[in-house]
Backbone as ProteinMPNN parsed JSONL, in Angstrom:
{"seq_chain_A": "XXXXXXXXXXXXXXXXXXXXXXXXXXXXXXXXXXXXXXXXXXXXXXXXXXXXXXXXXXXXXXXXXXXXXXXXXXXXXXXXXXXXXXXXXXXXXXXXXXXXXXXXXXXXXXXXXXXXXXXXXXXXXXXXXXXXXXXXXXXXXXXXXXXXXXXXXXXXXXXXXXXXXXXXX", "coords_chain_A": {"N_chain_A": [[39.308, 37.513, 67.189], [37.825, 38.148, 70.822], [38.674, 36.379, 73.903], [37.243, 37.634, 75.877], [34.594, 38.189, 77.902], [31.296, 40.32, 78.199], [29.709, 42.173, 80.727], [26.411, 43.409, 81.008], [23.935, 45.34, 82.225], [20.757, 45.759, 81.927], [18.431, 48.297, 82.548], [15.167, 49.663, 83.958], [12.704, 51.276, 85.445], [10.57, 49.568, 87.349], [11.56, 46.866, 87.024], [10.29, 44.351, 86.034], [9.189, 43.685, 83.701], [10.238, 45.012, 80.836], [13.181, 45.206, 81.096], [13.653, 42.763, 81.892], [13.327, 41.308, 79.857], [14.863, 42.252, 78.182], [17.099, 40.973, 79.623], [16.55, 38.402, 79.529], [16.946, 37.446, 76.994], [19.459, 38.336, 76.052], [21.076, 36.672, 77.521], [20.191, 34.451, 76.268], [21.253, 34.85, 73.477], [24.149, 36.129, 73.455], [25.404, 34.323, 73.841], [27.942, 33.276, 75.155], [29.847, 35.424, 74.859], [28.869, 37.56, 76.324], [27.663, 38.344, 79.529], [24.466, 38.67, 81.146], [22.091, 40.815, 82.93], [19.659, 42.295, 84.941], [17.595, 44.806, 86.146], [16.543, 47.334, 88.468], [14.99, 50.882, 89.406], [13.281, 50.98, 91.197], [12.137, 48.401, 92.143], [9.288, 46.273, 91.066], [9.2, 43.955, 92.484], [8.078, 41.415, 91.845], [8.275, 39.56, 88.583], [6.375, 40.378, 85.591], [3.763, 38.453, 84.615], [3.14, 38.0, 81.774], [5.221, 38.815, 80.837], [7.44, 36.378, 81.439], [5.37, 34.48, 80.729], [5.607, 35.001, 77.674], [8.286, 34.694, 77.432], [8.795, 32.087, 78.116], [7.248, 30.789, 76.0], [9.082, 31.428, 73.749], [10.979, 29.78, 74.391], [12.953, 30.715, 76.256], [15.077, 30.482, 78.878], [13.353, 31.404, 82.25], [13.955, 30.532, 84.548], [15.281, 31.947, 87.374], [14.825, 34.465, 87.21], [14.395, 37.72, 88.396], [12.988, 40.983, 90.119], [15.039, 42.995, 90.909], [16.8, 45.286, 93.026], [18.729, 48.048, 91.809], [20.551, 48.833, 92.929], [22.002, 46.565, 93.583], [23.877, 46.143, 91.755], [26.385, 47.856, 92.382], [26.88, 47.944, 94.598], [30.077, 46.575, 96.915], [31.545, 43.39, 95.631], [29.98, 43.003, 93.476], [29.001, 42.379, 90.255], [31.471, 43.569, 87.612], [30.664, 46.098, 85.557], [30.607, 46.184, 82.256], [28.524, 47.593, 80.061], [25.442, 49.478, 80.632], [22.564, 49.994, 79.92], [19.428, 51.712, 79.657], [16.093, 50.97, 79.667], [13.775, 52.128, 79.68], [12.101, 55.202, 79.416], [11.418, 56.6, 82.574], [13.468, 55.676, 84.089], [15.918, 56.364, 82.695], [16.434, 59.082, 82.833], [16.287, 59.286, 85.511], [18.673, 59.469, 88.819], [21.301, 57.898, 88.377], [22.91, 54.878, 90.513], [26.955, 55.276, 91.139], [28.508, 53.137, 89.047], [30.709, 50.92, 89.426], [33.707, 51.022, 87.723], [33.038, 52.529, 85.698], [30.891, 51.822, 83.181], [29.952, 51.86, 79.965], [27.08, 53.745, 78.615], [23.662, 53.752, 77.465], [20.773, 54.691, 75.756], [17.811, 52.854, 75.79], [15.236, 53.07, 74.881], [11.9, 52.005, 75.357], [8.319, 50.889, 74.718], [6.658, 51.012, 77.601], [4.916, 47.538, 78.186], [3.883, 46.815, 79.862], [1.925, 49.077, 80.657], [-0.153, 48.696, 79.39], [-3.207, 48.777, 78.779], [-7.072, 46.867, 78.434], [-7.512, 43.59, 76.716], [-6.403, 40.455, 77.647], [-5.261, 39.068, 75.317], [-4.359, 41.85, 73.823], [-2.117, 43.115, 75.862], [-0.817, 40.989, 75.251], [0.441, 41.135, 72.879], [1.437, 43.268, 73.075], [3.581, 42.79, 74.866], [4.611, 41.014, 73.382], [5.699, 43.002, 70.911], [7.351, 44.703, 72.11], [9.562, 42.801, 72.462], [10.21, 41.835, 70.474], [11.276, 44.22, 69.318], [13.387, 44.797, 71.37], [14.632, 42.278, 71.224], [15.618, 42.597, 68.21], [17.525, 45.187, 68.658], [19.425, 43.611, 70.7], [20.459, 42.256, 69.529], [21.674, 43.695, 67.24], [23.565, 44.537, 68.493], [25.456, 42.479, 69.45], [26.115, 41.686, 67.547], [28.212, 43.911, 67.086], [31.607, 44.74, 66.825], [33.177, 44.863, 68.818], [35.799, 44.615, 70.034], [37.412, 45.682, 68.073], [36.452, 48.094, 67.912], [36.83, 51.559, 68.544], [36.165, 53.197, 71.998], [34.696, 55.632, 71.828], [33.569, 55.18, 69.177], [32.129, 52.979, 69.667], [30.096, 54.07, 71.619], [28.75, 55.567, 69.894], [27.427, 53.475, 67.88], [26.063, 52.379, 69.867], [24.23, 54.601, 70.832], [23.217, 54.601, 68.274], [21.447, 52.472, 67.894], [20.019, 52.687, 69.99], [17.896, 54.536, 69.164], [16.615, 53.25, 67.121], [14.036, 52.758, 65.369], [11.336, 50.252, 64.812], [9.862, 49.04, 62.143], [6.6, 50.214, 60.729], [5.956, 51.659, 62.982]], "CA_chain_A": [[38.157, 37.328, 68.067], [38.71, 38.382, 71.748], [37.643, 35.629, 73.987], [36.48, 38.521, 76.804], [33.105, 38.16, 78.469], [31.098, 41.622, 78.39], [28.827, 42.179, 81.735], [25.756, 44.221, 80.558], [22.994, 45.519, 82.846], [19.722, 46.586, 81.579], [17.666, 48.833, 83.889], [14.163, 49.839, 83.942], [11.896, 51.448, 87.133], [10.302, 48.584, 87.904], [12.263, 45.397, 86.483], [9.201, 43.606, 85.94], [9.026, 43.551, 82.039], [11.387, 45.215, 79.27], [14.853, 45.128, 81.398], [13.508, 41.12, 82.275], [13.133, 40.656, 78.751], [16.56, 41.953, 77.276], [18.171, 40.481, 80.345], [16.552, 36.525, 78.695], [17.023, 37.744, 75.523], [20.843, 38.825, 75.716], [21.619, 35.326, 78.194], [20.401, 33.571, 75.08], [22.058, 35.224, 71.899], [24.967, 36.381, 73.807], [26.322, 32.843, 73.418], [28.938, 33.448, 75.615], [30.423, 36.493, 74.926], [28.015, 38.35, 76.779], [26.664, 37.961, 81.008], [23.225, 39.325, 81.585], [21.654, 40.795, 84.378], [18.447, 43.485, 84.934], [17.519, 45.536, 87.58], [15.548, 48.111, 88.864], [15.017, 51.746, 90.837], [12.038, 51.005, 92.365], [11.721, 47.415, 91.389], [8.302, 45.909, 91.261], [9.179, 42.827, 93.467], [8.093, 40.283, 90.972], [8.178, 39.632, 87.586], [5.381, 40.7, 85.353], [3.393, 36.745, 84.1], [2.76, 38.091, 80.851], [6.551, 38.549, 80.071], [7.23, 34.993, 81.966], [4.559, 33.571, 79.758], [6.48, 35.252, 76.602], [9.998, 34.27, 77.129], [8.531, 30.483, 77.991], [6.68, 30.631, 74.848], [10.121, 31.824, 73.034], [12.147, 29.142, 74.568], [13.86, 31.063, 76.608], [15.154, 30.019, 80.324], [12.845, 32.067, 83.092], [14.88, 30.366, 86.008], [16.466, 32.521, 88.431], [14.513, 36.006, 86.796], [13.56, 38.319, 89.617], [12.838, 41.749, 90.183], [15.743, 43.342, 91.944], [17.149, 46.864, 92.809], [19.902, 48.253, 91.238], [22.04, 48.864, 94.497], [23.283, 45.063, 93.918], [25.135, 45.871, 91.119], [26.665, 49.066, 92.647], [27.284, 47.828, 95.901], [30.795, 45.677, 96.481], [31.086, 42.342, 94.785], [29.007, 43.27, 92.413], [30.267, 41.487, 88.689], [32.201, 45.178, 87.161], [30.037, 46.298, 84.162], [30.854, 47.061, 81.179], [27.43, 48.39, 79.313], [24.517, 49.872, 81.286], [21.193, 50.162, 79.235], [18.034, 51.778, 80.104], [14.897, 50.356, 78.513], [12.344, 53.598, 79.869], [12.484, 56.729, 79.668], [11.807, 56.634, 83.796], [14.811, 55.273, 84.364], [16.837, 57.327, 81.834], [16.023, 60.415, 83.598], [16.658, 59.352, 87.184], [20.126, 59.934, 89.278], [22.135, 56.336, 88.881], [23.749, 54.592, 90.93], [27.908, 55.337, 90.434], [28.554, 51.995, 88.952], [31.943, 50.665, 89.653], [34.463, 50.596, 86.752], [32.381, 52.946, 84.891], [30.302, 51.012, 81.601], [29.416, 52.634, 78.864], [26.008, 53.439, 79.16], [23.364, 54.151, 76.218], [19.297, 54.443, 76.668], [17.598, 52.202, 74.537], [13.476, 53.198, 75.376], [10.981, 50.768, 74.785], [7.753, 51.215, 75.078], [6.054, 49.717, 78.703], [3.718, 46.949, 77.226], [3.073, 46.433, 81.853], [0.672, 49.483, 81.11], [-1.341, 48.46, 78.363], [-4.914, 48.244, 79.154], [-7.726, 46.08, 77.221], [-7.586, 42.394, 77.429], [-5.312, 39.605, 78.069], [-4.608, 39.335, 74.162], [-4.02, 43.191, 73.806], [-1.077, 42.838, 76.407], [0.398, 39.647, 74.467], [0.517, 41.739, 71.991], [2.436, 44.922, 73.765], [4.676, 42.376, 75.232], [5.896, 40.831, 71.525], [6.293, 44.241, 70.179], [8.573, 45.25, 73.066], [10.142, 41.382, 72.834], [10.855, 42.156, 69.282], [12.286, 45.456, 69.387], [14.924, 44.498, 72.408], [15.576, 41.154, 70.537], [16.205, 43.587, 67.529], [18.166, 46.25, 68.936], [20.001, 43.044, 71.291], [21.247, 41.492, 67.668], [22.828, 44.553, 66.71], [24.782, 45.185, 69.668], [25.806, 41.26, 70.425], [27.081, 41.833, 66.702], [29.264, 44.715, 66.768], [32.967, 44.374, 66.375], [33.883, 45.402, 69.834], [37.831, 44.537, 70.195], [38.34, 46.426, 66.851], [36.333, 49.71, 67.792], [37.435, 52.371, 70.251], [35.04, 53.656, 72.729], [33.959, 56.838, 70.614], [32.896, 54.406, 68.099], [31.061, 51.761, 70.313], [29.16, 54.807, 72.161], [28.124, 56.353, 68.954], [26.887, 52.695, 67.178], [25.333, 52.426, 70.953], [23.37, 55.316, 70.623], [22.769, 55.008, 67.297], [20.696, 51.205, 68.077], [19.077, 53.665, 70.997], [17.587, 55.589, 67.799], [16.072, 52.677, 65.662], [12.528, 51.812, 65.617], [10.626, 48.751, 63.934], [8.671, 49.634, 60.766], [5.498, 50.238, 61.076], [5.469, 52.172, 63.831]], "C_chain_A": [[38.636, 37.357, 69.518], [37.912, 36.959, 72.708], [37.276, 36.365, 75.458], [34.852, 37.97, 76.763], [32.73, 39.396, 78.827], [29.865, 41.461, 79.345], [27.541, 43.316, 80.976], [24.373, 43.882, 81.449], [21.801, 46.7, 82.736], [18.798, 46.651, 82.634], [16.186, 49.375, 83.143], [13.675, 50.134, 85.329], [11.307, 50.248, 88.008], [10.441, 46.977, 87.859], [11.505, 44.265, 86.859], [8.919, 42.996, 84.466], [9.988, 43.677, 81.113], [12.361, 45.06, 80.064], [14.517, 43.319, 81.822], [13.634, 40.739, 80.932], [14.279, 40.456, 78.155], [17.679, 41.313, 78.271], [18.145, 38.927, 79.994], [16.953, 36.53, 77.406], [18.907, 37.492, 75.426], [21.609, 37.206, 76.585], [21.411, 34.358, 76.768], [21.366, 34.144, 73.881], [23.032, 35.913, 72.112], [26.62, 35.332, 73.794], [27.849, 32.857, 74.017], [30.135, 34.429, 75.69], [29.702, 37.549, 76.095], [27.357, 37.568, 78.216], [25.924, 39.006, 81.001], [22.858, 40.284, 82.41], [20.581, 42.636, 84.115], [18.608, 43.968, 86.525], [16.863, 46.557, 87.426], [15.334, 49.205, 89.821], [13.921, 51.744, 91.437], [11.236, 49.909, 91.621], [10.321, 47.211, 92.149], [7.935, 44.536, 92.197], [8.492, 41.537, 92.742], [7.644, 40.863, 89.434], [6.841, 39.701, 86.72], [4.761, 39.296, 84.347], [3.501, 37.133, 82.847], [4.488, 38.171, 79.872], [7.387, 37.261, 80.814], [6.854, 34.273, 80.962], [5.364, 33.539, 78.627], [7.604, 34.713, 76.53], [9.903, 32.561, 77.334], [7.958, 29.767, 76.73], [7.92, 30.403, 73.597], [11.019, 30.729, 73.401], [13.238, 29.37, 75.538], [13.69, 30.556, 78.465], [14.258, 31.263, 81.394], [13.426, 31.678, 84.674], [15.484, 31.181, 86.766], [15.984, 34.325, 87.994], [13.782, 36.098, 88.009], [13.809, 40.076, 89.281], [13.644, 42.389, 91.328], [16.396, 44.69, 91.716], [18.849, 46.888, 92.274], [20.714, 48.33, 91.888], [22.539, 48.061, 94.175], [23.994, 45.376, 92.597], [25.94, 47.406, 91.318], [27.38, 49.028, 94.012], [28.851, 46.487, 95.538], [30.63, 44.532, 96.611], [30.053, 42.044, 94.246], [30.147, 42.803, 90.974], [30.501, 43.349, 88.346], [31.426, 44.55, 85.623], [30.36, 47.02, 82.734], [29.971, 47.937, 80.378], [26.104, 48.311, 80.634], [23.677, 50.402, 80.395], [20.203, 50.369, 79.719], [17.339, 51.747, 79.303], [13.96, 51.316, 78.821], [12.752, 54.151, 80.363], [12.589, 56.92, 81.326], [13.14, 56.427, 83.618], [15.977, 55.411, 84.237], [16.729, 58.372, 82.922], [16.3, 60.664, 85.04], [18.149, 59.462, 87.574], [20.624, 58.168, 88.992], [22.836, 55.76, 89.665], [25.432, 54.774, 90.282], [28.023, 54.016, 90.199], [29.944, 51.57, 88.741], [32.419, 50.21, 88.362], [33.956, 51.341, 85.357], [32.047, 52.888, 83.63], [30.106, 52.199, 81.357], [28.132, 52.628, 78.825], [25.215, 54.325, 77.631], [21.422, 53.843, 76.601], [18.584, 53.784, 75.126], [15.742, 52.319, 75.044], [13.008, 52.508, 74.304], [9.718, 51.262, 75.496], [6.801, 50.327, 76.657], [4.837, 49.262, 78.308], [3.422, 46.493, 78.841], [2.356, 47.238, 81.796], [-0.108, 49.556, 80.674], [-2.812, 48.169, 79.081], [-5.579, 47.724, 77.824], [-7.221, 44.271, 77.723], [-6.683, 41.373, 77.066], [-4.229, 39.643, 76.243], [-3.852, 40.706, 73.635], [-2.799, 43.205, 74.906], [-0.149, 41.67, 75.975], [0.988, 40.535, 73.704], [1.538, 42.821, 72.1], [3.76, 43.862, 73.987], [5.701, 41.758, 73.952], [6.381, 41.664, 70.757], [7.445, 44.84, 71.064], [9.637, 43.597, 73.097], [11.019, 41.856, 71.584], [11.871, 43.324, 68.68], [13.508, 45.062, 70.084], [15.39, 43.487, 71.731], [16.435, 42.203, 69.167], [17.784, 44.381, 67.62], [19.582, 45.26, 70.005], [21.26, 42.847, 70.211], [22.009, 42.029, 67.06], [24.055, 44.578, 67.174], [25.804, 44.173, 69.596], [26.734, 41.388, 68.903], [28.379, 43.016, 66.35], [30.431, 44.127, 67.385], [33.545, 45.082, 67.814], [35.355, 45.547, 70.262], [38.006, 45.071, 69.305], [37.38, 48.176, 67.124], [36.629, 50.298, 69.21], [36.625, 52.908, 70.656], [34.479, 54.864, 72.066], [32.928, 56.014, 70.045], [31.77, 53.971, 68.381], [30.084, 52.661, 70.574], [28.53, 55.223, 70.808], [27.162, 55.228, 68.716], [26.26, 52.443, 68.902], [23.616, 52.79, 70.958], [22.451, 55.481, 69.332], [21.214, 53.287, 67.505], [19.752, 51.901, 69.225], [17.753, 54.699, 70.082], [16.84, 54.86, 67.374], [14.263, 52.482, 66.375], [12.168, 51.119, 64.38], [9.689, 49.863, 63.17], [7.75, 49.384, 61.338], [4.902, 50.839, 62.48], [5.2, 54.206, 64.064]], "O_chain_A": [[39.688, 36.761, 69.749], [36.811, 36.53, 72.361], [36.977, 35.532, 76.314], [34.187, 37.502, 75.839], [33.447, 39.939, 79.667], [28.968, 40.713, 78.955], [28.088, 44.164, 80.272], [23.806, 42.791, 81.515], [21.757, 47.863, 83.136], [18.393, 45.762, 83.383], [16.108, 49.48, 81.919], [14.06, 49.471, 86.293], [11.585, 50.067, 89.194], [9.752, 46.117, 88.408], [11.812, 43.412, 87.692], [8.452, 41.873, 84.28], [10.557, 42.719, 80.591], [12.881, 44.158, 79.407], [15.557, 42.704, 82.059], [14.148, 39.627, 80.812], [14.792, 39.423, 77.725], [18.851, 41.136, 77.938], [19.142, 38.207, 80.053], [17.29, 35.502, 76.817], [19.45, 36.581, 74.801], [22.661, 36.756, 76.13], [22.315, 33.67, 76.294], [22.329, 33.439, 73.582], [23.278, 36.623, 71.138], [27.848, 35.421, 73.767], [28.807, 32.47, 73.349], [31.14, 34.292, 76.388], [30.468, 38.346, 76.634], [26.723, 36.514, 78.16], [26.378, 40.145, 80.887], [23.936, 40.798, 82.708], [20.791, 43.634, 83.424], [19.291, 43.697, 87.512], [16.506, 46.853, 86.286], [15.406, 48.897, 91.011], [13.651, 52.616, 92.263], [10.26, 50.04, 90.882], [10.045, 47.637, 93.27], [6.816, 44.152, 92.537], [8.501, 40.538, 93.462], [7.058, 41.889, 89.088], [6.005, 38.936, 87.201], [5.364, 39.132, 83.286], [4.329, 36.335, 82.409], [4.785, 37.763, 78.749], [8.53, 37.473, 80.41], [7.601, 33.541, 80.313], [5.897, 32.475, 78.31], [7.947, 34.206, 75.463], [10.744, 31.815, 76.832], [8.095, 28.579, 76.439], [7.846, 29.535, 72.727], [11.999, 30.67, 72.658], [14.191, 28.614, 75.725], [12.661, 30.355, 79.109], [14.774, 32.352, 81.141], [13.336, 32.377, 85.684], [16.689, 30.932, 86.72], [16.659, 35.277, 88.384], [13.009, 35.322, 88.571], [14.6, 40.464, 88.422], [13.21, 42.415, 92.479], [16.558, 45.198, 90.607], [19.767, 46.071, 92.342], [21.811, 47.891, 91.541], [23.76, 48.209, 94.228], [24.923, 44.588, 92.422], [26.064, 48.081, 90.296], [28.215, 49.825, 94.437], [28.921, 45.759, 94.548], [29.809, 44.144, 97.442], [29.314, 41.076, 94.425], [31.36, 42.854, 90.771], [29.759, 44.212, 88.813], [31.45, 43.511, 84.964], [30.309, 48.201, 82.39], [30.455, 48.989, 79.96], [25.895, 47.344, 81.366], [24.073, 51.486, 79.966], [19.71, 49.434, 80.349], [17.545, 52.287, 78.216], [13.082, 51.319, 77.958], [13.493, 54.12, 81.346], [13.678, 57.358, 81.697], [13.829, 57.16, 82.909], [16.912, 55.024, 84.938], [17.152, 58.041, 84.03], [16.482, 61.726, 85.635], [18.926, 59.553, 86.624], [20.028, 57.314, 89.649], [23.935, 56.303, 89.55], [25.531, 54.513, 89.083], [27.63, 53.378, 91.176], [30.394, 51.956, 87.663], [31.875, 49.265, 87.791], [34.282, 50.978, 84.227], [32.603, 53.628, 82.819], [30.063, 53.228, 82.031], [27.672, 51.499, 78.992], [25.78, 55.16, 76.924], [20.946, 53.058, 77.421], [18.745, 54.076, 73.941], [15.241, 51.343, 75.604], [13.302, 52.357, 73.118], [9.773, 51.883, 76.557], [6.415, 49.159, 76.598], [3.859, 49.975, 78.082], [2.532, 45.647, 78.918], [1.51, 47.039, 82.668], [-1.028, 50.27, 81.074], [-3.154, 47.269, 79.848], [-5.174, 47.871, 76.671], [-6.73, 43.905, 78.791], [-6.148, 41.534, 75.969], [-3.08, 40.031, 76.029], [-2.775, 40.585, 73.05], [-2.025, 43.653, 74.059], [1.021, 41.5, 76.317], [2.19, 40.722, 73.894], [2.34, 43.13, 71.219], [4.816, 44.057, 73.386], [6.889, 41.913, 73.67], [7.3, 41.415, 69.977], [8.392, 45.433, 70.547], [10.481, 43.541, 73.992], [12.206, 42.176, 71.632], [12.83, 43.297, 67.908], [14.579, 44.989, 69.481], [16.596, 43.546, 71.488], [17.637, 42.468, 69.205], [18.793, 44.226, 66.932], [20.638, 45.87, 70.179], [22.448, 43.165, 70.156], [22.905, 41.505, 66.397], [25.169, 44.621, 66.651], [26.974, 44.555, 69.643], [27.951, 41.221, 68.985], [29.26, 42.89, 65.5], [30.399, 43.247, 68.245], [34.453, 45.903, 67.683], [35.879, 46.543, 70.76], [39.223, 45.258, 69.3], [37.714, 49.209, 66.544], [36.667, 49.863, 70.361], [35.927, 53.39, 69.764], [33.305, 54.619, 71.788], [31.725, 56.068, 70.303], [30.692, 54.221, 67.841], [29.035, 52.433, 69.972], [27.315, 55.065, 70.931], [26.026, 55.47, 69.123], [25.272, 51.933, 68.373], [22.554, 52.171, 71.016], [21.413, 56.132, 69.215], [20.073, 53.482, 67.087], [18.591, 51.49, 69.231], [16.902, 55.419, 70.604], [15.879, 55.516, 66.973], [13.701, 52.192, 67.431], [12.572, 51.332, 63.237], [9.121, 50.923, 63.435], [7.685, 48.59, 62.277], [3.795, 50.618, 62.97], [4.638, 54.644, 65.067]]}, "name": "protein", "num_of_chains": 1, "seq": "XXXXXXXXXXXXXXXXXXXXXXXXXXXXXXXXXXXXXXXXXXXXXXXXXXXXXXXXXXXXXXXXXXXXXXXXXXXXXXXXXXXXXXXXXXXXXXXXXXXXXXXXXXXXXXXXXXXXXXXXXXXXXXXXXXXXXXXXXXXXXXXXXXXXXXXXXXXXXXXXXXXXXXXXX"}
């Protein structure tokens, strides 16, 4: 067991919702192997209530979540990253910042439950299906065998958790 700490920064366009979610998500069930942190290319400047509400509902800490651009982890003294995750397709698709120490990077799209229309329940609803997926797809990752596989490996079982979707959909 290595006792390394892995930096991992999930991005999204407007780091309002899904990169806020797997960034509470992965602080909890990371259990210390694993530091957090989200971000955003054209963040939304606050966090979206409805995934707030969710992760307070879940237990999870909402302290210190904000909606911030990706420059800060790109610019120096910035924590050096090891995994870079994009949660929407935006965000996949755009130029990245070079990110110092160059992570391994893998796109994990989720669907944005910030543009659901219909009413307050119909957005709970978007936001637990996108809660559940990233917790999902978090669980895999936080479990792979990282000190015993070699980067080939990791990127492949990466991409391959970039791939899955929840039954029933």
């Amino acid at each position: 067991m290595s006792d390394r700490v892995y930096n991992v920064l999930f991005l999204c366009t407007g780091n309002s919702a899904r990169s806020i979610l797997a960034e509470a998500i992965l602080s909890l069930s990371g259990k210390g192997r694993f530091r957090s942190f989200s971000a955003g290319s054209h963040p939304a400047g606050k966090v979206n209530p409805f995934a707030i509400e969710l992760l307070a509902r879940q237990g999870l800490d909402v302290a210190g979540l904000r909606s911030k651009n990706w420059d800060e982890f790109a610019a120096a003294g910035a924590p050096h990253l090891d995994f870079v995750f994009t949660v929407c397709d935006n965000a996949a698709g755009e130029v990245c910042p070079v990110w110092p120490g160059k992570p391994m990077t893998a796109h994990w799209g989720i669907e944005d439950p910030a543009v659901v229309a219909g009413s307050d329940e119909d957005k709970r609803r978007a936001f637990s299906k996108a809660f559940a997926e990233l917790n999902r797809r978090i669980s895999l990752f936080t479990n792979l065998p990282l000190a015993k596989l070699d980067a080939m490996a990791i990127k492949r079982e990466l991409d391959q958790i970039g791939h899955l979707r929840d039954k029933g959909e």
